[in-house]
PDB file of C-alpha atoms and ligand atoms in Angstrom:
ATOM      1  CA  MET A   1     -56.166  -3.858 -68.029  1.00 97.00           C
ATOM      2  CA  ARG A   2     -59.043  -5.943 -66.679  1.00 98.00           C
ATOM      3  CA  LEU A   3     -62.303  -3.997 -66.504  1.00 98.00           C
ATOM      4  CA  LEU A   4     -65.247  -4.829 -64.249  1.00 98.00           C
ATOM      5  CA  ILE A   5     -68.095  -2.793 -65.724  1.00 98.00           C
ATOM      6  CA  ASP A   6     -71.545  -2.182 -64.274  1.00 97.00           C
ATOM      7  CA  LEU A   7     -74.514  -2.081 -66.664  1.00 96.00           C
ATOM      8  CA  ASP A   8     -77.381   0.243 -65.721  1.00 92.00           C
ATOM      9  CA  GLY A   9     -76.147   3.803 -65.281  1.00 94.00           C
ATOM     10  CA  VAL A  10     -72.841   3.009 -66.994  1.00 97.00           C
ATOM     11  CA  LEU A  11     -73.615   1.497 -70.429  1.00 96.00           C
ATOM     12  CA  TYR A  12     -77.285   2.433 -70.639  1.00 94.00           C
ATOM     13  CA  ARG A  13     -80.047   4.066 -68.715  1.00 89.00           C
ATOM     14  CA  GLY A  14     -83.491   2.554 -69.135  1.00 80.00           C
ATOM     15  CA  ARG A  15     -83.863   1.953 -72.847  1.00 83.00           C
ATOM     16  CA  ARG A  16     -81.162   4.367 -74.008  1.00 89.00           C
ATOM     17  CA  ALA A  17     -77.468   3.664 -74.526  1.00 94.00           C
ATOM     18  CA  LEU A  18     -75.277   6.258 -72.802  1.00 95.00           C
ATOM     19  CA  PRO A  19     -72.809   8.451 -74.723  1.00 96.00           C
ATOM     20  CA  GLY A  20     -69.451   6.800 -75.445  1.00 97.00           C
ATOM     21  CA  VAL A  21     -70.616   3.232 -75.052  1.00 97.00           C
ATOM     22  CA  ARG A  22     -69.578   2.074 -78.535  1.00 96.00           C
ATOM     23  CA  GLU A  23     -66.283   3.923 -78.232  1.00 97.00           C
ATOM     24  CA  LEU A  24     -65.684   2.130 -74.908  1.00 98.00           C
ATOM     25  CA  PHE A  25     -65.837  -1.292 -76.575  1.00 97.00           C
ATOM     26  CA  GLU A  26     -63.724  -0.095 -79.531  1.00 97.00           C
ATOM     27  CA  TRP A  27     -61.100   1.133 -77.058  1.00 98.00           C
ATOM     28  CA  ILE A  28     -61.177  -2.170 -75.117  1.00 97.00           C
ATOM     29  CA  GLU A  29     -60.660  -4.118 -78.333  1.00 96.00           C
ATOM     30  CA  ALA A  30     -57.948  -1.811 -79.706  1.00 97.00           C
ATOM     31  CA  ARG A  31     -55.928  -2.013 -76.463  1.00 97.00           C
ATOM     32  CA  GLY A  32     -56.451  -5.749 -75.932  1.00 96.00           C
ATOM     33  CA  HIS A  33     -58.034  -5.214 -72.511  1.00 97.00           C
ATOM     34  CA  SER A  34     -60.303  -7.853 -71.004  1.00 97.00           C
ATOM     35  CA  TYR A  35     -63.648  -7.136 -69.384  1.00 98.00           C
ATOM     36  CA  SER A  36     -66.663  -8.560 -67.634  1.00 98.00           C
ATOM     37  CA  LEU A  37     -70.018  -6.803 -67.329  1.00 98.00           C
ATOM     38  CA  VAL A  38     -71.035  -7.309 -63.700  1.00 98.00           C
ATOM     39  CA  THR A  39     -74.644  -6.906 -62.603  1.00 96.00           C
ATOM     40  CA  ASN A  40     -76.443  -7.489 -59.310  1.00 96.00           C
ATOM     41  CA  ASN A  41     -79.614  -8.326 -61.243  1.00 93.00           C
ATOM     42  CA  SER A  42     -80.190 -12.093 -60.891  1.00 93.00           C
ATOM     43  CA  THR A  43     -83.441 -12.350 -62.841  1.00 90.00           C
ATOM     44  CA  ARG A  44     -82.139 -12.394 -66.424  1.00 91.00           C
ATOM     45  CA  PRO A  45     -79.653 -14.944 -67.808  1.00 93.00           C
ATOM     46  CA  PRO A  46     -76.569 -13.586 -69.671  1.00 95.00           C
ATOM     47  CA  ASP A  47     -77.991 -14.356 -73.139  1.00 95.00           C
ATOM     48  CA  GLU A  48     -80.965 -12.066 -72.400  1.00 95.00           C
ATOM     49  CA  VAL A  49     -78.637  -9.308 -71.232  1.00 95.00           C
ATOM     50  CA  ALA A  50     -76.531  -9.838 -74.384  1.00 97.00           C
ATOM     51  CA  ALA A  51     -79.689  -9.550 -76.524  1.00 96.00           C
ATOM     52  CA  GLN A  52     -80.562  -6.237 -74.848  1.00 94.00           C
ATOM     53  CA  LEU A  53     -77.020  -4.961 -75.511  1.00 95.00           C
ATOM     54  CA  ARG A  54     -77.292  -6.023 -79.160  1.00 96.00           C
ATOM     55  CA  GLY A  55     -80.264  -3.639 -79.340  1.00 93.00           C
ATOM     56  CA  PHE A  56     -77.788  -0.864 -78.465  1.00 92.00           C
ATOM     57  CA  GLY A  57     -75.451  -2.058 -81.239  1.00 92.00           C
ATOM     58  CA  LEU A  58     -73.084  -3.811 -78.819  1.00 94.00           C
ATOM     59  CA  ALA A  59     -71.859  -7.349 -79.542  1.00 95.00           C
ATOM     60  CA  VAL A  60     -71.017  -8.719 -76.084  1.00 97.00           C
ATOM     61  CA  PRO A  61     -70.617 -12.502 -75.782  1.00 97.00           C
ATOM     62  CA  PRO A  62     -72.775 -13.910 -72.935  1.00 96.00           C
ATOM     63  CA  ASP A  63     -69.645 -15.350 -71.265  1.00 96.00           C
ATOM     64  CA  HIS A  64     -68.456 -11.760 -70.735  1.00 97.00           C
ATOM     65  CA  ILE A  65     -71.471 -11.104 -68.490  1.00 98.00           C
ATOM     66  CA  THR A  66     -71.415 -11.956 -64.780  1.00 97.00           C
ATOM     67  CA  THR A  67     -74.828 -11.782 -63.126  1.00 97.00           C
ATOM     68  CA  SER A  68     -75.258 -12.199 -59.381  1.00 97.00           C
ATOM     69  CA  ALA A  69     -77.066 -15.441 -60.249  1.00 98.00           C
ATOM     70  CA  LEU A  70     -73.983 -16.853 -62.028  1.00 97.00           C
ATOM     71  CA  ALA A  71     -71.628 -15.620 -59.332  1.00 97.00           C
ATOM     72  CA  THR A  72     -73.830 -17.289 -56.700  1.00 98.00           C
ATOM     73  CA  ALA A  73     -73.866 -20.566 -58.664  1.00 97.00           C
ATOM     74  CA  ARG A  74     -70.058 -20.534 -58.983  1.00 95.00           C
ATOM     75  CA  TRP A  75     -69.653 -19.631 -55.319  1.00 96.00           C
ATOM     76  CA  LEU A  76     -71.936 -22.503 -54.322  1.00 97.00           C
ATOM     77  CA  HIS A  77     -70.143 -24.892 -56.681  1.00 96.00           C
ATOM     78  CA  GLU A  78     -66.929 -24.223 -54.748  1.00 95.00           C
ATOM     79  CA  ARG A  79     -68.617 -25.087 -51.444  1.00 96.00           C
ATOM     80  CA  ALA A  80     -71.374 -27.625 -52.111  1.00 96.00           C
ATOM     81  CA  GLY A  81     -70.804 -31.005 -53.743  1.00 89.00           C
ATOM     82  CA  LYS A  82     -72.707 -32.627 -56.576  1.00 93.00           C
ATOM     83  CA  GLY A  83     -76.131 -33.687 -55.380  1.00 95.00           C
ATOM     84  CA  ALA A  84     -76.354 -30.905 -52.799  1.00 98.00           C
ATOM     85  CA  ARG A  85     -79.975 -30.053 -51.949  1.00 98.00           C
ATOM     86  CA  VAL A  86     -80.784 -26.454 -52.847  1.00 98.00           C
ATOM     87  CA  GLN A  87     -83.955 -24.389 -52.589  1.00 98.00           C
ATOM     88  CA  VAL A  88     -84.140 -21.334 -54.818  1.00 97.00           C
ATOM     89  CA  LEU A  89     -86.357 -18.300 -54.405  1.00 97.00           C
ATOM     90  CA  GLY A  90     -85.807 -16.503 -57.685  1.00 96.00           C
ATOM     91  CA  GLY A  91     -86.541 -15.937 -61.346  1.00 92.00           C
ATOM     92  CA  PRO A  92     -85.514 -17.846 -64.491  1.00 91.00           C
ATOM     93  CA  GLY A  93     -81.995 -16.358 -64.478  1.00 93.00           C
ATOM     94  CA  LEU A  94     -81.292 -17.688 -61.002  1.00 97.00           C
ATOM     95  CA  LEU A  95     -82.969 -21.065 -61.533  1.00 96.00           C
ATOM     96  CA  GLN A  96     -81.037 -21.585 -64.771  1.00 95.00           C
ATOM     97  CA  ALA A  97     -77.716 -20.674 -63.113  1.00 97.00           C
ATOM     98  CA  ILE A  98     -78.135 -22.774 -59.967  1.00 98.00           C
ATOM     99  CA  PHE A  99     -79.632 -25.813 -61.673  1.00 98.00           C
ATOM    100  CA  ASP A 100     -77.123 -25.869 -64.519  1.00 96.00           C
ATOM    101  CA  PRO A 101     -76.769 -29.665 -65.016  1.00 97.00           C
ATOM    102  CA  ALA A 102     -72.958 -29.323 -64.873  1.00 96.00           C
ATOM    103  CA  LEU A 103     -73.188 -28.317 -61.190  1.00 96.00           C
ATOM    104  CA  GLY A 104     -75.379 -31.271 -60.216  1.00 97.00           C
ATOM    105  CA  PHE A 105     -77.452 -29.543 -57.512  1.00 98.00           C
ATOM    106  CA  ARG A 106     -80.875 -30.968 -56.708  1.00 97.00           C
ATOM    107  CA  PRO A 107     -83.958 -28.794 -56.147  1.00 97.00           C
ATOM    108  CA  ASP A 108     -85.397 -29.564 -52.725  1.00 96.00           C
ATOM    109  CA  TRP A 109     -88.285 -27.741 -51.034  1.00 91.00           C
ATOM    110  CA  TYR A 110     -88.448 -29.984 -47.956  1.00 91.00           C
ATOM    111  CA  SER A 111     -84.966 -30.479 -46.532  1.00 93.00           C
ATOM    112  CA  PRO A 112     -82.562 -28.211 -48.411  1.00 97.00           C
ATOM    113  CA  GLU A 113     -78.988 -27.711 -47.230  1.00 98.00           C
ATOM    114  CA  TRP A 114     -78.848 -24.313 -48.946  1.00 98.00           C
ATOM    115  CA  LEU A 115     -81.424 -21.595 -49.504  1.00 98.00           C
ATOM    116  CA  VAL A 116     -80.555 -19.197 -52.331  1.00 98.00           C
ATOM    117  CA  ALA A 117     -82.719 -16.052 -52.409  1.00 98.00           C
ATOM    118  CA  GLY A 118     -82.837 -13.463 -55.183  1.00 97.00           C
ATOM    119  CA  SER A 119     -85.607 -11.475 -56.839  1.00 94.00           C
ATOM    120  CA  ASP A 120     -88.708 -13.547 -57.490  1.00 95.00           C
ATOM    121  CA  PHE A 121     -91.448 -11.847 -59.497  1.00 93.00           C
ATOM    122  CA  ASP A 122     -93.714 -14.867 -58.887  1.00 95.00           C
ATOM    123  CA  LEU A 123     -93.207 -14.861 -55.137  1.00 96.00           C
ATOM    124  CA  THR A 124     -96.019 -16.379 -53.090  1.00 97.00           C
ATOM    125  CA  TYR A 125     -96.674 -16.676 -49.363  1.00 97.00           C
ATOM    126  CA  GLN A 126     -96.145 -20.428 -49.697  1.00 96.00           C
ATOM    127  CA  LYS A 127     -92.674 -19.996 -51.219  1.00 96.00           C
ATOM    128  CA  LEU A 128     -91.688 -17.423 -48.602  1.00 97.00           C
ATOM    129  CA  THR A 129     -92.897 -19.748 -45.847  1.00 97.00           C
ATOM    130  CA  ALA A 130     -90.943 -22.689 -47.292  1.00 96.00           C
ATOM    131  CA  ALA A 131     -87.835 -20.490 -47.408  1.00 97.00           C
ATOM    132  CA  CYS A 132     -88.309 -19.505 -43.750  1.00 97.00           C
ATOM    133  CA  PHE A 133     -88.759 -23.169 -42.762  1.00 97.00           C
ATOM    134  CA  ALA A 134     -85.589 -24.091 -44.661  1.00 97.00           C
ATOM    135  CA  VAL A 135     -83.501 -21.540 -42.764  1.00 98.00           C
ATOM    136  CA  GLN A 136     -85.067 -22.527 -39.419  1.00 97.00           C
ATOM    137  CA  ARG A 137     -84.093 -26.120 -40.117  1.00 96.00           C
ATOM    138  CA  GLY A 138     -80.504 -25.210 -40.742  1.00 97.00           C
ATOM    139  CA  ALA A 139     -80.209 -24.502 -44.467  1.00 98.00           C
ATOM    140  CA  GLN A 140     -77.427 -21.989 -45.171  1.00 98.00           C
ATOM    141  CA  PHE A 141     -78.993 -18.732 -46.301  1.00 98.00           C
ATOM    142  CA  ILE A 142     -77.333 -17.222 -49.391  1.00 98.00           C
ATOM    143  CA  ALA A 143     -78.410 -13.942 -51.025  1.00 98.00           C
ATOM    144  CA  THR A 144     -77.665 -13.162 -54.672  1.00 98.00           C
ATOM    145  CA  ASN A 145     -77.672  -9.398 -54.090  1.00 96.00           C
ATOM    146  CA  PRO A 146     -78.762  -7.088 -51.287  1.00 95.00           C
ATOM    147  CA  ASP A 147     -80.619  -4.406 -53.306  1.00 93.00           C
ATOM    148  CA  THR A 148     -83.805  -3.626 -51.385  1.00 93.00           C
ATOM    149  CA  THR A 149     -85.420  -1.799 -54.309  1.00 89.00           C
ATOM    150  CA  PHE A 150     -85.850  -2.454 -58.001  1.00 82.00           C
ATOM    151  CA  PRO A 151     -86.709   0.572 -60.149  1.00 77.00           C
ATOM    152  CA  THR A 152     -89.393   0.200 -62.833  1.00 79.00           C
ATOM    153  CA  GLU A 153     -91.077   2.734 -65.082  1.00 78.00           C
ATOM    154  CA  GLN A 154     -94.143   2.779 -62.799  1.00 88.00           C
ATOM    155  CA  GLY A 155     -92.127   3.252 -59.615  1.00 87.00           C
ATOM    156  CA  ILE A 156     -89.903   1.493 -57.087  1.00 89.00           C
ATOM    157  CA  THR A 157     -90.690  -2.171 -56.396  1.00 90.00           C
ATOM    158  CA  PRO A 158     -89.337  -4.662 -53.807  1.00 94.00           C
ATOM    159  CA  GLY A 159     -85.881  -5.959 -54.733  1.00 93.00           C
ATOM    160  CA  ALA A 160     -84.106  -9.133 -53.655  1.00 96.00           C
ATOM    161  CA  GLY A 161     -82.966  -7.483 -50.415  1.00 96.00           C
ATOM    162  CA  ALA A 162     -86.561  -6.775 -49.410  1.00 97.00           C
ATOM    163  CA  ILE A 163     -87.497 -10.446 -49.873  1.00 97.00           C
ATOM    164  CA  GLN A 164     -84.395 -11.551 -47.948  1.00 98.00           C
ATOM    165  CA  ALA A 165     -85.281  -9.090 -45.170  1.00 98.00           C
ATOM    166  CA  VAL A 166     -88.576 -10.886 -44.601  1.00 98.00           C
ATOM    167  CA  ILE A 167     -86.717 -14.183 -44.122  1.00 98.00           C
ATOM    168  CA  THR A 168     -84.267 -12.479 -41.751  1.00 98.00           C
ATOM    169  CA  LEU A 169     -87.117 -10.862 -39.757  1.00 98.00           C
ATOM    170  CA  VAL A 170     -88.844 -14.228 -39.390  1.00 98.00           C
ATOM    171  CA  THR A 171     -85.794 -16.395 -38.630  1.00 98.00           C
ATOM    172  CA  GLY A 172     -83.338 -13.919 -37.092  1.00 98.00           C
ATOM    173  CA  ILE A 173     -80.677 -15.163 -39.540  1.00 98.00           C
ATOM    174  CA  ARG A 174     -78.819 -12.911 -41.968  1.00 98.00           C
ATOM    175  CA  PRO A 175     -77.734 -14.198 -45.361  1.00 98.00           C
ATOM    176  CA  THR A 176     -74.284 -14.503 -46.856  1.00 98.00           C
ATOM    177  CA  VAL A 177     -74.390 -11.955 -49.696  1.00 97.00           C
ATOM    178  CA  ILE A 178     -72.660 -12.550 -53.056  1.00 97.00           C
ATOM    179  CA  GLY A 179     -73.572  -9.398 -55.037  1.00 98.00           C
ATOM    180  CA  LYS A 180     -72.094  -5.903 -54.734  1.00 98.00           C
ATOM    181  CA  PRO A 181     -71.077  -4.328 -52.328  1.00 98.00           C
ATOM    182  CA  GLU A 182     -69.787  -7.701 -51.136  1.00 97.00           C
ATOM    183  CA  PRO A 183     -66.636  -8.548 -53.084  1.00 96.00           C
ATOM    184  CA  ALA A 184     -67.560 -12.159 -54.038  1.00 96.00           C
ATOM    185  CA  ILE A 185     -69.192 -11.212 -57.359  1.00 97.00           C
ATOM    186  CA  TYR A 186     -66.052  -9.370 -58.549  1.00 98.00           C
ATOM    187  CA  GLU A 187     -63.867 -12.285 -57.416  1.00 96.00           C
ATOM    188  CA  MET A 188     -66.054 -14.692 -59.406  1.00 94.00           C
ATOM    189  CA  ALA A 189     -65.972 -12.409 -62.491  1.00 97.00           C
ATOM    190  CA  LEU A 190     -62.176 -12.141 -62.324  1.00 97.00           C
ATOM    191  CA  ARG A 191     -61.863 -15.941 -62.348  1.00 94.00           C
ATOM    192  CA  THR A 192     -63.512 -15.998 -65.784  1.00 92.00           C
ATOM    193  CA  MET A 193     -61.013 -13.457 -67.200  1.00 94.00           C
ATOM    194  CA  PRO A 194     -57.403 -13.878 -68.331  1.00 92.00           C
ATOM    195  CA  GLU A 195     -54.650 -12.455 -66.081  1.00 90.00           C
ATOM    196  CA  ASN A 196     -54.298  -9.248 -67.996  1.00 87.00           C
ATOM    197  CA  GLY A 197     -52.919  -6.442 -65.859  1.00 94.00           C
ATOM    198  CA  GLU A 198     -54.474  -4.067 -63.379  1.00 97.00           C
ATOM    199  CA  VAL A 199     -58.148  -4.367 -62.491  1.00 98.00           C
ATOM    200  CA  VAL A 200     -60.334  -1.258 -62.859  1.00 98.00           C
ATOM    201  CA  VAL A 201     -63.955  -0.998 -61.696  1.00 98.00           C
ATOM    202  CA  LEU A 202     -66.378   1.215 -63.653  1.00 98.00           C
ATOM    203  CA  GLY A 203     -69.608   1.935 -61.790  1.00 97.00           C
ATOM    204  CA  ASP A 204     -72.300   4.524 -61.129  1.00 96.00           C
ATOM    205  CA  ARG A 205     -73.002   3.693 -57.472  1.00 95.00           C
ATOM    206  CA  LEU A 206     -70.655   4.428 -54.606  1.00 97.00           C
ATOM    207  CA  ASP A 207     -72.421   2.128 -52.144  1.00 94.00           C
ATOM    208  CA  THR A 208     -72.280  -0.957 -54.396  1.00 95.00           C
ATOM    209  CA  ASP A 209     -69.907  -0.842 -57.406  1.00 97.00           C
ATOM    210  CA  ILE A 210     -67.232   1.364 -55.870  1.00 98.00           C
ATOM    211  CA  LEU A 211     -67.402  -0.066 -52.329  1.00 98.00           C
ATOM    212  CA  ALA A 212     -67.036  -3.652 -53.627  1.00 98.00           C
ATOM    213  CA  GLY A 213     -63.987  -2.585 -55.647  1.00 98.00           C
ATOM    214  CA  GLN A 214     -62.419  -0.869 -52.656  1.00 98.00           C
ATOM    215  CA  ARG A 215     -62.952  -3.950 -50.502  1.00 97.00           C
ATOM    216  CA  LEU A 216     -60.745  -5.856 -52.963  1.00 98.00           C
ATOM    217  CA  GLY A 217     -58.185  -3.052 -53.229  1.00 98.00           C
ATOM    218  CA  LEU A 218     -59.048  -2.371 -56.890  1.00 98.00           C
ATOM    219  CA  LYS A 219     -58.811   0.920 -58.780  1.00 98.00           C
ATOM    220  CA  THR A 220     -62.286   2.480 -58.972  1.00 98.00           C
ATOM    221  CA  VAL A 221     -63.889   4.880 -61.437  1.00 98.00           C
ATOM    222  CA  LEU A 222     -67.255   6.546 -60.751  1.00 98.00           C
ATOM    223  CA  LEU A 223     -69.271   7.676 -63.771  1.00 98.00           C
ATOM    224  CA  LEU A 224     -71.867  10.382 -63.123  1.00 97.00           C
ATOM    225  CA  THR A 225     -74.414   8.960 -65.578  1.00 96.00           C
ATOM    226  CA  GLY A 226     -76.336   6.978 -62.955  1.00 93.00           C
ATOM    227  CA  VAL A 227     -77.141   7.145 -59.261  1.00 91.00           C
ATOM    228  CA  SER A 228     -74.249   8.754 -57.333  1.00 95.00           C
ATOM    229  CA  THR A 229     -73.273  12.413 -57.650  1.00 97.00           C
ATOM    230  CA  ARG A 230     -69.926  14.240 -57.713  1.00 98.00           C
ATOM    231  CA  GLU A 231     -70.755  15.849 -54.373  1.00 97.00           C
ATOM    232  CA  GLU A 232     -71.315  12.436 -52.756  1.00 97.00           C
ATOM    233  CA  ALA A 233     -68.044  11.182 -54.250  1.00 98.00           C
ATOM    234  CA  GLU A 234     -66.110  14.183 -52.931  1.00 97.00           C
ATOM    235  CA  THR A 235     -67.673  14.501 -49.478  1.00 97.00           C
ATOM    236  CA  GLY A 236     -68.957  11.033 -48.557  1.00 96.00           C
ATOM    237  CA  GLU A 237     -67.262   8.093 -46.879  1.00 97.00           C
ATOM    238  CA  ILE A 238     -66.711   6.142 -50.096  1.00 97.00           C
ATOM    239  CA  ARG A 239     -64.236   7.986 -52.328  1.00 98.00           C
ATOM    240  CA  PRO A 240     -63.500   6.546 -55.773  1.00 98.00           C
ATOM    241  CA  ASP A 241     -60.034   6.965 -57.318  1.00 98.00           C
ATOM    242  CA  PHE A 242     -61.483   8.834 -60.310  1.00 98.00           C
ATOM    243  CA  VAL A 243     -64.775  10.582 -61.146  1.00 98.00           C
ATOM    244  CA  PHE A 244     -65.845  11.298 -64.747  1.00 98.00           C
ATOM    245  CA  GLU A 245     -68.967  12.913 -66.199  1.00 98.00           C
ATOM    246  CA  ASP A 246     -69.503  10.032 -68.623  1.00 98.00           C
ATOM    247  CA  LEU A 247     -67.728   7.352 -70.679  1.00 98.00           C
ATOM    248  CA  CYS A 248     -66.455   9.958 -73.195  1.00 98.00           C
ATOM    249  CA  HIS A 249     -64.572  11.781 -70.419  1.00 98.00           C
ATOM    250  CA  PHE A 250     -63.338   8.455 -69.028  1.00 98.00           C
ATOM    251  CA  LEU A 251     -61.995   7.437 -72.459  1.00 98.00           C
ATOM    252  CA  ALA A 252     -60.123  10.722 -72.794  1.00 98.00           C
ATOM    253  CA  HIS A 253     -58.063   9.730 -69.711  1.00 97.00           C
ATOM    254  CA  ALA A 254     -58.327   5.950 -69.730  1.00 97.00           C
ATOM    255  CA  ASP A 255     -54.839   5.263 -71.079  1.00 97.00           C
ATOM    256  CA  ASP A 256     -53.263   7.283 -68.252  1.00 94.00           C
ATOM    257  CA  LEU A 257     -55.206   6.025 -65.225  1.00 90.00           C
TER     258      LEU A 257
HETATM  259 MG1  LIG B 301     -75.546   0.749 -61.995  1.00 66.53          MG
END
């Protein structure tokens, strides 16, 4: 089995690991399954995510983590040659992924061929203006993830999708989106994993995790430890193949899916 596993609402919630998370990784190891943790968050590089997971007692190698930043960098690598001029609106995770020396992209704020927009906690009017100019002048507009909001302990803050929406309002041009619910991020994650049987998506959101899986024809499992509810899963437009209360209930049935 190849598992594509969401993070927040599936493995942990805020600062607390969710029930069954250690047992999940023990089960994966015992059965020889492969997995990638797939997150729309582009701001943190995989080693930071791995460090957070270590705090929950989970030893996940950074190369088993696919962020929307990494998926975007891989996607761009398949389309843009070495030396391509790229402007990035984003945090350290996105900058590190796109300007990985192995890819050979050049940062360019004046005549970029590509504009990559994610979450940028140091966003300024100047950067937003430069991004709008880039798109007006023909740069291809790529979005790491479409989430309009980003939850924090103080409240809801603007997510990558809100920043991208400003560029779209100004230029009239919509981005190509890599993150969930678009399927590209899962496709990129699967390329890093061995061919190892059926693919199963584990997620807590119908409109992102589950929809992206369905768009690729994958088996989908909704866990009720995050955003979406059983009622939404049973009455809404997006119906997952399986719904479980939490990882413990999933593990009780996981060998028979
Ligand atoms: Mg989630």
